[in-house]
Short mmCIF file of C-alpha atoms in Angstrom, two decimals:
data_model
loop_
_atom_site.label_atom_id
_atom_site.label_comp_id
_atom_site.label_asym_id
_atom_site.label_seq_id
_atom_site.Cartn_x
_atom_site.Cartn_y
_atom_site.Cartn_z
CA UNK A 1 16.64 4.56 -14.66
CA UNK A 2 15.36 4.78 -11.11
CA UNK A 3 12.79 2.15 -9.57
CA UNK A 4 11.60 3.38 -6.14
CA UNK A 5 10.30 0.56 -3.71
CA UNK A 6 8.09 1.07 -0.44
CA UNK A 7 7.38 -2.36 1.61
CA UNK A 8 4.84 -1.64 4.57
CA UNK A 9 3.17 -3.25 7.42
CA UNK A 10 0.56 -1.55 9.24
CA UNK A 11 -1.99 -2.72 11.92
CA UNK A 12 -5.54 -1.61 11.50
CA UNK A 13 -6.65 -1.27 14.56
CA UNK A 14 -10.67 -0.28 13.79
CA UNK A 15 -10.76 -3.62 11.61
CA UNK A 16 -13.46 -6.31 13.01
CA UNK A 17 -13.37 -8.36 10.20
CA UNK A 18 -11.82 -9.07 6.75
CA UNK A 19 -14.30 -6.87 4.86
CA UNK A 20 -13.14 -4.14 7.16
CA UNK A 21 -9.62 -4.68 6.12
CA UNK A 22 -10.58 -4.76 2.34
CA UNK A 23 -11.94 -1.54 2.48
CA UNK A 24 -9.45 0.16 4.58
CA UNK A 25 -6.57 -1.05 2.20
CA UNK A 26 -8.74 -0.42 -1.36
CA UNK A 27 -8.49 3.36 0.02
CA UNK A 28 -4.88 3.48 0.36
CA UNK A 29 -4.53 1.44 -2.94
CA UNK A 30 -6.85 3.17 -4.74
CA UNK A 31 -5.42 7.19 -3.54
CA UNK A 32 -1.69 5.68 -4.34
CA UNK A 33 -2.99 4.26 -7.83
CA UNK A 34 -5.12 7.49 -9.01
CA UNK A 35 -3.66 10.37 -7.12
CA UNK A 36 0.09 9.14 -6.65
CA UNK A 37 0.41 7.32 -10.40
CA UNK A 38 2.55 4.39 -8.25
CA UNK A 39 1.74 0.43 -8.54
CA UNK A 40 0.92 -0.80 -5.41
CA UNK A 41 -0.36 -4.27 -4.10
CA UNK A 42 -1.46 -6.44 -1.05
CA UNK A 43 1.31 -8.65 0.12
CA UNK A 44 1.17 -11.14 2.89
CA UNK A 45 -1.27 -10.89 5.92
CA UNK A 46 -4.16 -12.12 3.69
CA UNK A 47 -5.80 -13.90 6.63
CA UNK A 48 -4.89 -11.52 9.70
CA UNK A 49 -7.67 -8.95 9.94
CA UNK A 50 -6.01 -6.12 11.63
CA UNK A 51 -2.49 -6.24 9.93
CA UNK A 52 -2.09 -5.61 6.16
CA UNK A 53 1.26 -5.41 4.15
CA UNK A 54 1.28 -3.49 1.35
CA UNK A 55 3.91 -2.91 -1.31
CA UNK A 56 4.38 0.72 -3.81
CA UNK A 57 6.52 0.79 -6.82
CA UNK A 58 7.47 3.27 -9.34
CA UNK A 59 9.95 3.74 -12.18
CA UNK A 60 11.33 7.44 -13.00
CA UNK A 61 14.00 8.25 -15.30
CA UNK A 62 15.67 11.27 -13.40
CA UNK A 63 16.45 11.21 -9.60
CA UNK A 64 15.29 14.53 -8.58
CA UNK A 65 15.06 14.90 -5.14
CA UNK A 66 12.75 18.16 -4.65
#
């Protein structure tokens, strides 16, 4: 069993407030969740409103690389 792991900080540069941030990073969450099939989550950087740290997991039973 594999278990693939993606930690990422990003800065959000046309953020001007938290709400801004929320919806930027529901998008990305959201495409990786529905489109992708991967778990993903916000991280740290809760606060900050123009950096966001996101983290993607998934789980696959063969490690086919094409």
């Amino acid at each position: 069993m594999y278990i693939y792991l993606l930690d990422i900080k990003f800065k959000i540069d046309c953020s001007f407030s938290l709400k801004d941030k929320r919806e930027v990073i529901r998008s990305i969450i959201d495409y990786a969740r529905n489109s992708l099939k991967i778990s993903s989550a916000g991280l740290t950087d809760n606060d900050m409103r123009n950096f966001a740290h996101l983290g993607f997991v998934t789980i696959s039973n063969d490690n086919d690389k094409k």
